[in-house]
XYZ file of C-alpha atoms in Angstrom:
739
model
C -0.149 -0.003 -0.107
C 2.222 2.702 -1.136
C 1.239 6.314 -2.260
C -0.523 6.684 -5.608
C -0.837 9.781 -7.561
C -3.237 12.771 -6.630
C -0.720 14.879 -4.949
C -2.949 17.809 -4.682
C -5.589 15.756 -2.896
C -3.062 14.395 -0.664
C -2.056 18.139 0.532
C -5.526 19.142 0.441
C -6.839 16.348 2.642
C -3.839 15.310 4.777
C -5.802 15.260 7.970
C -9.437 13.856 7.809
C -11.046 16.261 10.122
C -14.665 15.046 9.704
C -13.902 11.981 12.082
C -12.023 13.914 14.689
C -14.781 15.996 15.995
C -17.235 13.354 15.953
C -15.007 10.895 17.364
C -14.660 12.717 20.499
C -18.328 13.387 20.609
C -18.002 15.294 24.002
C -21.196 17.274 23.427
C -23.399 14.157 23.979
C -23.769 13.127 27.656
C -21.901 9.925 28.426
C -23.179 6.734 29.664
C -22.836 5.098 33.072
C -20.900 1.900 32.832
C -24.142 -0.259 33.610
C -25.908 1.550 31.032
C -23.793 0.142 28.310
C -25.108 -3.346 27.656
C -22.792 -3.880 24.905
C -19.939 -4.336 27.260
C -21.687 -7.581 28.492
C -18.990 -10.181 27.647
C -21.809 -13.036 27.998
C -23.199 -11.748 24.735
C -21.696 -12.592 21.411
C -19.973 -10.086 19.167
C -22.981 -9.888 16.839
C -25.305 -8.994 19.852
C -22.619 -6.681 21.229
C -22.429 -4.733 18.090
C -26.379 -4.319 17.445
C -26.847 -2.778 20.894
C -23.899 -0.415 20.247
C -24.554 0.409 16.648
C -28.189 1.403 17.342
C -26.861 4.212 19.711
C -24.867 5.947 16.848
C -25.649 9.011 15.271
C -25.589 9.568 11.387
C -22.395 11.539 11.741
C -20.927 8.882 14.206
C -21.659 6.181 11.747
C -20.117 8.196 8.908
C -17.084 8.651 11.123
C -16.349 4.952 11.459
C -16.509 4.248 7.646
C -13.616 6.387 6.532
C -10.140 7.304 7.635
C -6.694 8.734 6.554
C -3.191 7.504 6.354
C -1.296 8.183 9.950
C 2.337 8.545 8.381
C 4.279 11.470 7.265
C 5.775 11.070 3.982
C 5.959 14.730 2.791
C 7.090 17.988 4.457
C 4.712 19.717 6.616
C 2.632 16.999 7.112
C 1.213 16.125 10.850
C -0.378 13.003 12.243
C -4.021 12.975 12.587
C -5.249 13.996 16.198
C -5.181 10.752 18.379
C -3.030 8.697 15.610
C 0.226 6.885 17.099
C 1.623 6.933 13.563
C 0.932 3.924 11.421
C -0.471 2.909 7.952
C -4.019 4.127 8.893
C -6.521 5.553 11.448
C -10.093 5.579 12.318
C -10.863 7.854 15.153
C -12.743 6.377 17.940
C -16.052 7.658 19.686
C -15.363 8.549 23.226
C -19.153 9.066 24.520
C -19.468 5.387 23.630
C -16.282 4.075 24.652
C -15.379 3.178 20.867
C -11.632 2.874 20.641
C -9.836 4.382 17.688
C -8.640 2.099 15.104
C -4.791 2.147 14.830
C -3.719 0.420 11.559
C -0.376 -0.985 10.724
C 1.155 -3.079 8.122
C 1.691 -5.995 7.430
C 2.139 -9.787 7.408
C 5.977 -9.774 8.282
C 6.112 -7.564 11.191
C 4.860 -4.248 12.663
C 6.064 -1.611 10.385
C 7.095 2.029 11.088
C 6.349 3.894 7.915
C 8.457 7.093 7.317
C 9.699 6.804 10.949
C 6.336 7.975 12.104
C 6.995 6.245 15.582
C 10.535 7.770 15.997
C 13.069 5.032 16.598
C 10.458 2.114 16.900
C 11.709 -1.076 15.715
C 10.035 -4.593 15.724
C 10.651 -8.195 15.050
C 11.183 -8.788 11.203
C 9.897 -12.158 10.234
C 10.911 -13.810 7.021
C 8.946 -13.524 3.818
C 5.425 -15.096 3.636
C 6.805 -17.183 0.753
C 9.534 -18.360 3.133
C 6.937 -19.140 5.591
C 4.999 -20.928 3.103
C 8.039 -23.030 2.385
C 7.991 -24.373 5.733
C 4.780 -26.268 4.976
C 4.091 -25.660 8.760
C 0.788 -24.098 9.931
C 1.996 -24.473 13.589
C 5.107 -22.233 12.859
C 2.909 -19.738 10.849
C 0.610 -19.232 13.951
C 3.678 -18.538 15.976
C 4.863 -16.041 13.668
C 1.380 -14.526 13.669
C 1.232 -14.283 17.414
C 4.606 -12.455 17.509
C 3.245 -9.894 15.137
C -0.047 -9.580 17.069
C 1.546 -9.109 20.416
C 4.043 -6.585 19.111
C 1.348 -4.672 17.586
C -0.904 -4.368 20.544
C 2.217 -3.502 22.779
C 2.437 -0.332 20.607
C -1.306 0.353 20.800
C -1.967 -1.085 17.298
C -5.315 -2.967 17.124
C -5.631 -3.717 13.280
C -2.741 -5.424 11.327
C -2.947 -5.449 7.723
C -1.730 -8.818 7.200
C -2.911 -12.021 5.693
C -1.594 -11.800 2.079
C -3.036 -14.952 0.214
C -3.048 -13.930 -3.471
C -1.683 -16.799 -5.532
C 1.424 -16.585 -7.384
C 0.132 -17.058 -11.055
C 3.382 -15.403 -12.388
C 6.948 -15.995 -10.934
C 7.760 -12.239 -11.808
C 5.232 -10.899 -9.476
C 6.677 -8.154 -7.454
C 4.550 -9.088 -4.192
C 4.830 -12.819 -4.473
C 7.237 -12.734 -1.337
C 4.266 -11.272 0.470
C 2.137 -14.139 -0.391
C 2.092 -17.646 0.520
C 2.589 -19.602 -2.796
C 0.762 -20.848 -5.983
C -1.476 -23.622 -4.476
C -4.826 -22.594 -2.596
C -4.742 -25.409 -0.046
C -0.958 -24.316 1.051
C -1.577 -20.808 0.938
C -4.944 -20.845 2.461
C -3.694 -22.891 5.520
C -0.502 -20.984 6.030
C -2.167 -17.538 5.727
C -5.168 -18.726 7.845
C -2.556 -19.856 10.769
C -0.734 -16.558 10.781
C -3.921 -14.629 10.915
C -5.327 -16.728 13.702
C -1.954 -15.973 15.379
C -2.528 -12.266 15.230
C -6.259 -12.342 16.106
C -5.233 -14.424 19.143
C -3.343 -11.391 20.682
C -6.690 -9.387 20.673
C -5.876 -7.664 17.262
C -7.820 -7.566 14.053
C -6.091 -9.068 11.286
C -7.045 -8.581 7.568
C -6.932 -11.009 4.748
C -5.811 -9.294 1.477
C -5.793 -8.371 -1.441
C -9.285 -9.649 -2.470
C -9.191 -10.473 -5.211
C -7.228 -11.934 -8.227
C -4.544 -9.113 -7.593
C -1.794 -11.255 -9.287
C 0.448 -8.841 -10.868
C 1.802 -5.189 -9.890
C 2.310 -3.853 -13.330
C -0.658 -1.494 -13.964
C -2.259 -2.698 -10.716
C -4.724 0.116 -10.607
C -5.897 -0.438 -14.062
C -5.519 -4.216 -14.853
C -8.834 -6.088 -15.456
C -8.354 -9.710 -14.245
C -10.400 -11.625 -16.851
C -11.352 -15.047 -15.435
C -14.289 -17.559 -15.503
C -16.444 -18.099 -12.308
C -15.303 -21.668 -11.678
C -11.822 -21.031 -12.369
C -11.795 -18.172 -9.883
C -13.657 -20.225 -7.256
C -11.293 -23.310 -7.629
C -8.092 -21.258 -7.282
C -7.595 -17.661 -6.121
C -11.052 -17.369 -4.206
C -10.632 -20.794 -2.758
C -7.349 -19.700 -1.132
C -9.022 -16.769 0.438
C -12.021 -18.934 1.578
C -9.791 -21.313 3.324
C -7.732 -18.608 4.954
C -10.931 -16.795 6.254
C -12.221 -20.325 7.576
C -8.987 -21.092 9.220
C -7.959 -17.525 10.667
C -11.384 -15.828 11.064
C -9.903 -12.307 10.067
C -12.019 -9.485 11.145
C -11.492 -7.556 7.864
C -10.884 -8.358 4.330
C -9.021 -5.788 2.240
C -9.937 -5.361 -1.319
C -7.540 -4.898 -4.087
C -6.524 -2.202 -6.577
C -7.307 -4.076 -9.924
C -10.806 -4.836 -11.631
C -12.114 -8.011 -11.836
C -14.257 -9.142 -14.803
C -14.850 -5.366 -15.475
C -15.454 -3.843 -12.139
C -13.213 -2.682 -9.559
C -12.550 -5.216 -6.849
C -13.330 -2.463 -3.934
C -16.669 -1.781 -5.840
C -17.326 -5.514 -7.125
C -21.056 -6.463 -6.065
C -20.299 -10.017 -7.322
C -17.283 -10.474 -5.238
C -18.054 -8.342 -2.067
C -21.889 -9.027 -1.949
C -22.641 -12.189 -3.699
C -19.620 -14.319 -2.904
C -17.876 -13.016 0.230
C -20.931 -11.764 2.231
C -23.395 -13.971 0.801
C -22.180 -17.296 -0.260
C -19.617 -17.474 2.416
C -21.575 -15.736 4.854
C -18.554 -13.695 6.074
C -19.463 -11.279 8.977
C -16.594 -9.066 9.052
C -16.089 -5.768 7.088
C -14.373 -4.825 3.944
C -11.927 -2.186 3.891
C -10.432 -0.669 0.730
C -6.650 -0.694 0.032
C -4.977 2.732 0.163
C -6.215 4.643 -2.874
C -8.690 2.066 -4.288
C -11.973 3.906 -3.807
C -13.510 5.437 -6.951
C -17.148 6.506 -5.982
C -19.577 6.611 -3.174
C -21.731 3.856 -4.631
C -18.915 1.463 -3.536
C -20.817 1.278 -0.355
C -23.722 -0.183 -2.055
C -21.440 -2.681 -3.873
C -20.080 -4.130 -0.743
C -17.329 -1.901 0.569
C -17.569 -1.108 4.240
C -14.713 1.310 4.978
C -12.474 3.699 2.891
C -8.925 3.613 4.148
C -5.967 5.939 3.407
C -8.345 8.272 2.101
C -5.920 11.078 1.117
C -4.805 8.769 -1.741
C -8.341 8.711 -3.515
C -9.566 11.700 -5.432
C -12.398 12.323 -2.992
C -13.452 11.220 0.678
C -16.089 9.349 -0.802
C -17.228 7.895 2.373
C -17.421 11.185 4.143
C -19.754 13.943 3.163
C -20.779 12.454 0.030
C -22.016 9.284 1.777
C -23.756 11.224 4.192
C -25.664 13.277 1.628
C -26.534 9.909 -0.322
C -27.828 8.286 2.946
C -29.905 11.460 3.610
C -31.271 11.931 0.181
C -32.191 8.186 0.051
C -29.646 7.171 -2.688
C -28.201 4.811 -0.172
C -30.435 3.187 2.358
C -29.764 4.018 5.991
C -29.823 0.275 6.654
C -26.748 -0.173 4.500
C -24.752 2.448 6.472
C -25.829 0.605 9.702
C -24.536 -2.671 8.263
C -21.294 -1.251 7.458
C -20.749 -0.085 10.910
C -22.279 -3.165 12.547
C -19.543 -5.121 10.574
C -16.843 -2.891 11.722
C -18.037 -2.983 15.519
C -18.756 -6.737 15.366
C -14.954 -7.409 14.357
C -13.781 -4.961 17.193
C -15.717 -6.904 19.570
C -14.868 -10.329 18.359
C -11.094 -9.352 18.612
C -11.526 -8.105 22.197
C -11.016 -4.474 21.503
C -13.479 -3.237 23.955
C -12.753 -5.564 26.776
C -9.271 -4.083 28.034
C -7.143 -7.143 27.272
C -4.071 -7.383 29.585
C -0.987 -5.326 28.849
C 1.426 -7.132 26.458
C 5.108 -7.754 27.622
C 7.265 -8.256 24.539
C 9.988 -10.641 24.798
C 12.290 -9.476 21.743
C 14.691 -12.389 22.404
C 12.020 -15.027 22.237
C 10.405 -13.333 19.227
C 13.780 -13.234 17.455
C 14.053 -16.794 17.979
C 10.882 -17.486 16.369
C 12.016 -15.512 13.369
C 15.148 -17.432 13.261
C 13.118 -20.771 13.426
C 10.828 -19.820 10.670
C 13.786 -18.764 8.594
C 15.733 -21.873 9.043
C 12.639 -24.031 8.326
C 11.815 -22.230 5.139
C 15.233 -22.654 3.759
C 15.023 -24.959 0.567
C 18.030 -27.427 -0.385
C 17.374 -27.466 -4.267
C 21.015 -29.246 -5.041
C 23.481 -31.147 -3.122
C 25.704 -33.293 -5.488
C 28.496 -35.084 -3.814
C 26.935 -34.073 -0.411
C 28.945 -30.905 -0.496
C 26.815 -29.663 2.236
C 26.546 -29.512 5.132
C 29.980 -28.012 5.525
C 32.665 -29.993 7.168
C 33.762 -28.396 10.331
C 37.407 -29.373 8.972
C 36.993 -26.698 6.081
C 40.022 -24.526 6.202
C 39.411 -21.874 3.486
C 36.207 -20.559 2.421
C 35.633 -17.633 0.049
C 32.080 -15.880 0.475
C 31.157 -13.804 -2.568
C 28.364 -11.223 -3.109
C 25.073 -10.433 -1.949
C 26.328 -7.842 0.868
C 26.581 -11.071 2.768
C 28.986 -9.222 4.977
C 26.461 -6.808 6.082
C 23.270 -8.773 6.399
C 20.156 -10.395 4.656
C 18.016 -8.993 1.888
C 14.405 -7.939 2.402
C 11.518 -7.306 0.116
C 10.297 -3.686 -0.464
C 7.141 -1.843 0.034
C 4.583 -1.462 2.593
C 5.720 -4.732 4.343
C 9.137 -3.449 5.135
C 9.907 -3.814 8.685
C 12.360 -1.789 10.699
C 14.004 -4.622 12.556
C 15.472 -4.709 16.104
C 18.614 -5.573 14.524
C 18.691 -2.254 12.402
C 19.339 -2.407 8.822
C 21.312 -1.266 5.829
C 19.439 0.811 3.135
C 20.703 1.094 -0.433
C 18.893 3.571 -2.811
C 17.714 1.810 -5.779
C 16.372 5.023 -7.459
C 14.263 4.895 -10.675
C 11.650 7.167 -12.107
C 8.312 8.393 -10.984
C 7.016 9.355 -7.465
C 8.105 6.357 -5.849
C 11.822 6.639 -6.896
C 12.647 8.272 -3.616
C 11.193 5.619 -1.535
C 12.868 2.580 -3.424
C 15.456 1.260 -1.046
C 16.971 -2.211 -0.817
C 17.019 -3.088 2.756
C 19.223 -5.642 4.534
C 18.523 -6.792 8.228
C 21.751 -6.785 9.862
C 22.438 -10.429 10.389
C 25.281 -11.332 8.527
C 25.708 -14.609 7.003
C 29.578 -13.955 6.881
C 29.682 -13.233 10.603
C 27.538 -16.183 11.378
C 29.687 -18.723 9.327
C 32.937 -17.182 11.162
C 31.106 -17.970 14.465
C 30.246 -21.492 13.589
C 33.494 -22.336 11.856
C 36.075 -20.800 14.114
C 38.985 -23.091 12.592
C 38.196 -21.836 9.006
C 39.858 -18.874 7.144
C 36.879 -17.215 5.782
C 37.168 -14.299 3.287
C 34.677 -12.038 1.686
C 34.791 -10.646 -1.729
C 31.882 -8.020 -2.752
C 31.666 -9.572 -6.462
C 31.937 -6.264 -8.004
C 34.666 -7.662 -10.268
C 33.932 -11.020 -11.416
C 37.283 -11.838 -12.700
C 38.924 -10.801 -9.259
C 36.365 -12.917 -7.334
C 37.202 -15.994 -9.843
C 40.946 -15.503 -9.029
C 40.417 -15.569 -5.378
C 37.960 -18.542 -5.816
C 40.717 -20.946 -7.278
C 42.684 -20.643 -4.143
C 39.719 -21.517 -1.769
C 38.842 -24.902 -0.608
C 35.060 -23.932 -1.303
C 33.283 -20.888 -2.299
C 29.779 -19.818 -1.236
C 28.253 -17.204 -3.527
C 24.935 -15.155 -2.732
C 22.604 -14.500 -5.638
C 20.040 -11.562 -4.621
C 16.866 -10.600 -6.333
C 15.242 -7.537 -4.871
C 11.599 -7.478 -5.247
C 9.126 -4.723 -4.084
C 5.510 -3.664 -4.229
C 4.529 -1.779 -7.320
C 6.919 -3.415 -9.660
C 7.005 -6.910 -11.208
C 10.499 -8.289 -12.293
C 11.056 -8.027 -16.335
C 12.476 -11.391 -16.414
C 13.731 -14.189 -14.259
C 17.375 -13.487 -14.352
C 19.225 -12.353 -11.286
C 19.872 -8.625 -11.722
C 23.253 -6.600 -12.060
C 25.201 -9.311 -13.871
C 24.922 -11.822 -10.875
C 24.417 -14.984 -13.243
C 27.724 -14.106 -14.956
C 29.306 -13.721 -11.566
C 28.081 -17.185 -10.229
C 29.149 -18.725 -13.767
C 32.724 -17.277 -13.377
C 33.012 -18.532 -9.733
C 32.008 -22.071 -10.596
C 34.244 -22.129 -13.554
C 37.323 -21.208 -11.226
C 36.178 -23.553 -8.244
C 33.815 -26.700 -8.928
C 33.158 -26.769 -5.005
C 30.684 -23.681 -5.242
C 27.528 -23.290 -3.217
C 24.913 -20.799 -4.382
C 22.717 -19.174 -1.736
C 19.681 -17.399 -3.330
C 17.852 -14.669 -1.716
C 15.041 -14.031 -3.887
C 11.319 -12.977 -3.870
C 10.438 -15.871 -5.881
C 11.631 -18.257 -8.642
C 14.399 -17.485 -10.807
C 16.425 -19.001 -13.563
C 19.687 -20.714 -13.103
C 21.776 -20.760 -16.283
C 24.728 -21.982 -14.002
C 22.886 -24.804 -12.574
C 24.841 -27.698 -14.135
C 28.188 -26.017 -13.063
C 27.177 -25.697 -9.314
C 26.875 -28.773 -7.071
C 25.085 -27.163 -4.149
C 22.099 -24.618 -4.306
C 20.166 -23.242 -1.467
C 17.021 -20.997 -1.761
C 17.033 -18.818 1.507
C 14.204 -16.209 0.285
C 14.007 -13.210 2.441
C 14.987 -14.632 5.758
C 14.269 -11.914 8.426
C 16.238 -10.463 10.969
C 17.822 -13.654 11.927
C 18.397 -14.796 8.492
C 22.202 -14.729 8.596
C 22.257 -17.137 11.541
C 19.646 -19.299 9.756
C 21.566 -19.682 6.879
C 24.598 -20.594 8.500
C 22.781 -22.969 10.658
C 21.720 -24.809 7.386
C 25.057 -24.598 5.630
C 26.929 -26.000 8.472
C 24.205 -28.797 9.482
C 23.252 -27.166 12.822
C 19.867 -27.155 11.332
C 18.768 -29.881 8.730
C 16.881 -28.227 5.778
C 13.334 -29.148 5.724
C 11.912 -26.440 3.268
C 9.832 -27.233 0.163
C 9.046 -25.015 -2.614
C 5.656 -23.354 -2.413
C 5.909 -22.184 -6.104
C 7.334 -23.978 -9.416
C 10.730 -22.992 -10.378
C 10.634 -23.028 -14.304
C 13.125 -23.489 -16.792
C 11.946 -20.365 -18.771
C 9.285 -17.845 -18.521
C 7.828 -19.333 -21.887
C 6.393 -22.103 -19.732
C 3.928 -19.675 -18.327
C 0.831 -18.439 -20.125
C 1.945 -14.830 -20.462
C 5.516 -14.695 -21.445
C 5.214 -10.830 -21.985
C 3.794 -8.960 -18.900
C 0.294 -7.621 -19.646
C 0.139 -3.925 -19.532
C 3.869 -2.948 -19.981
C 4.283 0.273 -21.890
C 0.801 1.398 -21.578
C 0.213 5.002 -20.189
C -0.984 5.703 -16.814
C -4.720 5.345 -16.351
C -5.476 2.921 -19.246
C -7.506 0.069 -18.197
C -6.244 -3.338 -19.974
C -7.331 -6.765 -19.710
C -5.294 -9.744 -18.225
C -6.708 -12.931 -19.378
C -6.343 -15.791 -17.003
C -7.075 -18.422 -19.592
C -5.187 -21.131 -17.504
C -8.145 -20.964 -15.179
C -7.488 -22.859 -12.025
C -4.327 -24.499 -13.276
C -1.784 -22.306 -11.728
C 1.751 -23.209 -11.387
C 2.283 -27.071 -11.091
C -1.272 -27.827 -12.138
C -0.561 -26.354 -15.534
C 2.763 -28.010 -15.816
C 1.021 -31.317 -15.184
C -1.802 -30.762 -17.674
C 0.817 -29.721 -20.499
C 3.172 -32.492 -19.469
C 5.963 -29.749 -18.806
C 8.961 -30.309 -16.633
C 9.966 -27.701 -14.116
C 13.524 -26.595 -13.220
C 12.517 -27.474 -9.539
C 8.758 -28.468 -9.003
C 6.324 -27.344 -6.548
C 6.807 -29.119 -3.076
C 10.595 -29.961 -3.906
C 13.155 -29.769 -1.199
C 16.097 -31.980 -0.242
C 17.411 -32.902 3.271
C 20.557 -34.170 4.775
C 18.735 -37.254 5.517
C 16.376 -39.569 3.551
C 12.434 -40.221 3.818
C 10.724 -43.066 2.450
C 6.899 -43.590 2.384
C 5.062 -47.070 2.724
C 1.660 -48.573 3.822
C -0.529 -46.212 1.845
C -4.219 -46.821 2.614
C -6.943 -44.762 0.866
C -10.528 -45.160 1.951
C -13.624 -43.605 0.581
C -17.305 -43.155 1.438
C -18.544 -39.716 2.704
C -14.718 -38.423 2.759
C -11.543 -39.300 1.285
C -9.087 -40.321 3.680
C -5.414 -41.168 3.367
C -2.958 -42.718 5.740
C 0.747 -43.796 5.291
C 3.951 -44.292 7.013
C 6.817 -42.136 6.815
C 10.339 -43.211 7.747
C 13.750 -41.489 8.206
C 16.072 -43.913 6.422
C 19.013 -41.703 6.874
C 21.571 -41.077 9.564
C 20.563 -37.773 11.084
C 17.498 -36.267 12.626
C 15.251 -34.274 9.981
C 11.749 -32.978 9.117
C 9.870 -34.098 6.173
C 6.724 -32.538 4.453
C 5.025 -35.388 2.751
C 2.315 -34.348 0.165
C -0.685 -35.969 -0.937
C -1.766 -35.325 -4.519
C -5.141 -35.922 -6.635
C -4.097 -37.778 -9.693
C -7.376 -38.935 -11.197
C -11.110 -38.018 -10.947
C -13.882 -39.879 -12.795
C -13.597 -37.043 -15.420
C -9.943 -37.785 -16.213
C -6.411 -36.952 -15.122
C -6.049 -34.120 -12.569
C -3.270 -32.779 -10.414
C -4.041 -30.950 -7.220
C -2.334 -30.771 -3.569
C -4.996 -32.137 -1.257
C -3.083 -32.659 2.004
C 0.297 -32.132 3.450
C 1.892 -32.701 6.736
C 5.222 -31.944 8.713
C 6.891 -34.664 10.648
C 10.183 -34.685 12.698
C 11.668 -37.847 12.973
C 15.059 -39.325 14.401
C 17.167 -41.669 12.210
C 15.111 -44.957 11.852
C 11.984 -43.579 13.297
C 8.640 -43.787 11.852
C 5.229 -42.329 12.042
C 2.016 -42.737 10.666
C 0.178 -39.720 8.931
C -3.627 -39.766 8.346
C -5.187 -36.830 6.368
C -8.763 -36.192 5.209
C -9.383 -34.295 2.103
C -11.455 -31.258 1.736
C -14.112 -32.037 -0.454
C -13.893 -28.776 -2.541
C -10.297 -30.195 -3.661
C -11.881 -33.268 -5.051
C -14.847 -31.312 -6.741
C -15.438 -28.936 -9.568
C -17.338 -25.623 -9.071
C -20.561 -25.679 -11.010
C -21.294 -21.948 -11.741
C -24.648 -22.646 -12.916
C -25.761 -24.568 -9.824
C -23.746 -22.138 -7.590
C -22.288 -25.248 -5.919
C -19.455 -27.440 -5.412
C -20.045 -30.901 -7.421
C -18.118 -33.912 -6.772
C -18.755 -36.739 -9.430
C -19.290 -40.376 -8.295
C -16.497 -42.821 -9.088
C -12.829 -43.516 -8.521
C -10.436 -40.974 -7.090
C -6.740 -41.979 -7.524
C -4.122 -40.089 -5.248
C -0.282 -40.254 -4.956
C 1.778 -39.893 -1.626
C 4.692 -37.988 -2.926
C 7.713 -35.655 -2.105
C 6.759 -33.065 -4.749
C 4.427 -32.402 -7.596
C 6.680 -34.286 -10.184
C 7.356 -37.354 -7.916
C 5.250 -40.189 -8.973
C 4.958 -41.351 -5.293
C 3.078 -44.188 -4.079
C -0.481 -44.710 -5.638
C -3.831 -45.334 -4.080
C -7.577 -45.042 -4.852
C -11.083 -45.190 -3.476
C -14.682 -44.762 -4.603
C -16.669 -41.656 -3.638
C -20.461 -40.863 -4.227
C -21.786 -38.017 -5.939
C -22.048 -35.021 -3.683
C -22.754 -31.209 -3.672
C -21.540 -28.638 -1.347
C -22.793 -25.157 -0.711
C -20.322 -22.549 -2.125
C-alpha cells in the first residue's frame, strides 16, 4: 500500500477532520458503565455490535467508515489527532467508549512507515513465501502471534496482514508477501498466521481480494477469469484462509475483476464474500482504491487511506447519499455493525491485559521460521553440510558481510537488528522511496562464529574476474545471488539482476566446489546450475536470516523447506511470457486474461506435461525419507494414511504431500493434503489426512455449488508435484456442497 498519484488531493486532505470532532463526541452526555449493555461479555460479538450500533448518530456512523493515513511522507504533514503513527487511522467515539482503530502494515512484522514512531523497531519475520516453504501452519501461527503481540504492545489494534493472493506469475513483485501458488497451502499458511494475530486481541485482515496477481498496472489491470476457475483457485485460497484464521476484515484490491473494480465489485463482495461465504466482518479498501460513493452499495464497508483517493467518498458524499435516499440508512448501519462486530470479536472493547514483549523469544521464532523455510535445491556429492574441518572458504556477493536482503514496499519492517538501506532509484513518484534494505544479520559473521577454525574471506563480487581469481585458491566458495522485489513493480524476467548470473558462472568455472545461496522474492532462472554442485534458496530470511543460513549450511539445522512455487526452466512455460500492461500510459485500463483458469503453477505444468527446473513441493534434506503402507478409504470422505520413515543417519523434518491424480472425469493434479513430521534416524510415524471435498470437486457456476462426481479417485503420496510417489484409490459418491 504505497502512495498513488493525486498529490494535490494529498496536500488538501492530509488530516481527515470529519472524523475527529465526531470521534470525541463530547457534546453528548456520557453513559454510566451499567448503562452500556454492549459491554456484557456474555453476549456474542453480533449481539454486542447490534446494541452499540443503534446508539450511533448519522455523523458517528460516517466517522467509522472512512479514515486517513497516519504517516508522514511529505514535509509539513502532521499525524491525525489521536493517531500513534502507522499506515492508517479511524478515530474512536469517546462518548460510547469506541476505541480508535490504529492500523499497521503488515504480514512480516509491525512496520514504522516514514519513522512515524521515531526510533520504533520490531521483529522482522521472514517473507511469507519463506513461511509457506516451511509447510508448517503451527510455525505460521507462532509468527502471527509475534506480530499480533508486538502490534498490541504499541497500541495498534488492526494489522494489515494475511496476504493470500496466488503466485500466478513468477515475476510478481509481491509474491514474497504471499504464500505460494496452491490454494490449499496458501490458505492454510495464511489462515494460521491470521489466527495467530487475532489470538493477541488484534484484528487481522486477509488481502488483497481478489485476483490481484500482478503489480504492473495494478490500478488499471482488469483480471478476466471464469467463475468456476476463480472459485477453484484464488477465491478458494481466500475462503480457506478466512475459515482457518477468522480475520476481522477483508482488504479489497486495486485491480478490476471481470470489468468492475475489486473494491466496488458487487459480485465479489456482496454475492461471494458476504453471501455465499457468510462473512460477518467488514471490507476495507486498499489505500487509494475507492472510486465512488456507490462502492458502499457494492459491498465496501470502509474507505482507508483516504488522502490517496480523489475524494473522501465515504465522508460527506456518503452522508448526503444516505440523507437523500440514494443509499439506504440500513446499508450504512450494516457497514458500521460489521466494523463494530470485528472489534468486539477481537476483544478491542474488553481491555485485554498489557503485553510484555520478549524480543529475544520473538527473534528466535523469526530464526526458526527462516531456518525451516530454507530449501535445499541441489547437493551433489553431499557438498553440504560444510565440514567442520573446512580450512579456506571464500564468500562472494550479496552484501553477505552486512546482512540479509528483505523485500520492499509497505511490508518493510524496521528490524530490532537495524538495517542497511541502499537506494535503488528509478523514475516516478516512488523513486525516492525505493531502497534495498538488509537486516543486519550477516551470514559471513555467522559462518565465522560457527566455523572458528576456518579462514573465511569475503569478496563483494563487483569484479567477477577478481572474485574468480580468489575462488581458485579457496577450498570452497559460497556465492550469494540476490533478487530484490518490491511492491509496485514486477520483475522484467527471471534472471538475477546486475550481472549476478555471470558472476556465479565465473566463480563456478574457477572452483567446482561452489555453493549458491539465493535470496529472492520467488522463482529465478539458473543458467549456471549444471556447474554448481549445491544450491540453497533462502528467500528473504528476516532479522535472524544470517544465523539461519549459517545453521543450514553447517548442518546445525537440517533443511526441511519445500518449494511453495514452481521454479520454471523458462518464462515461456507460463501462459503470459510478456507481462500484460507493460508500456501502457497511466490510467489506461487493460485486460489480463487468465485463460489457464485454475491450473496455476504445477497444475498447468502437469496438464501440459511440462517439466520444471524445480517442481512445487520440492526440497532436499541431509537425511532420507521413505513412504509406505498407503491406505486410501472412500465413502463420505476421502482419507489417506501412510507411514513416513527416516531412513538416513541424522534427525530431520519432512513434508509429505498428497496429490489428487485422477477423478472420474480424467487426469487431475492437485495438492489435497500435506503434513510436517520430525523424525530421528530409523524412526517412523503414521500420517492420516482427510481431503477437503472442494479439492476433489469442480465448481458448478450454474448451480452455484461444488459438485463431486461419483466414481474412482486416485491419489499419490509424494515428495513433490513431479514425484510419482505411492499410489492409492478409493470410490466416492456423487455429492454437492454449498459454495
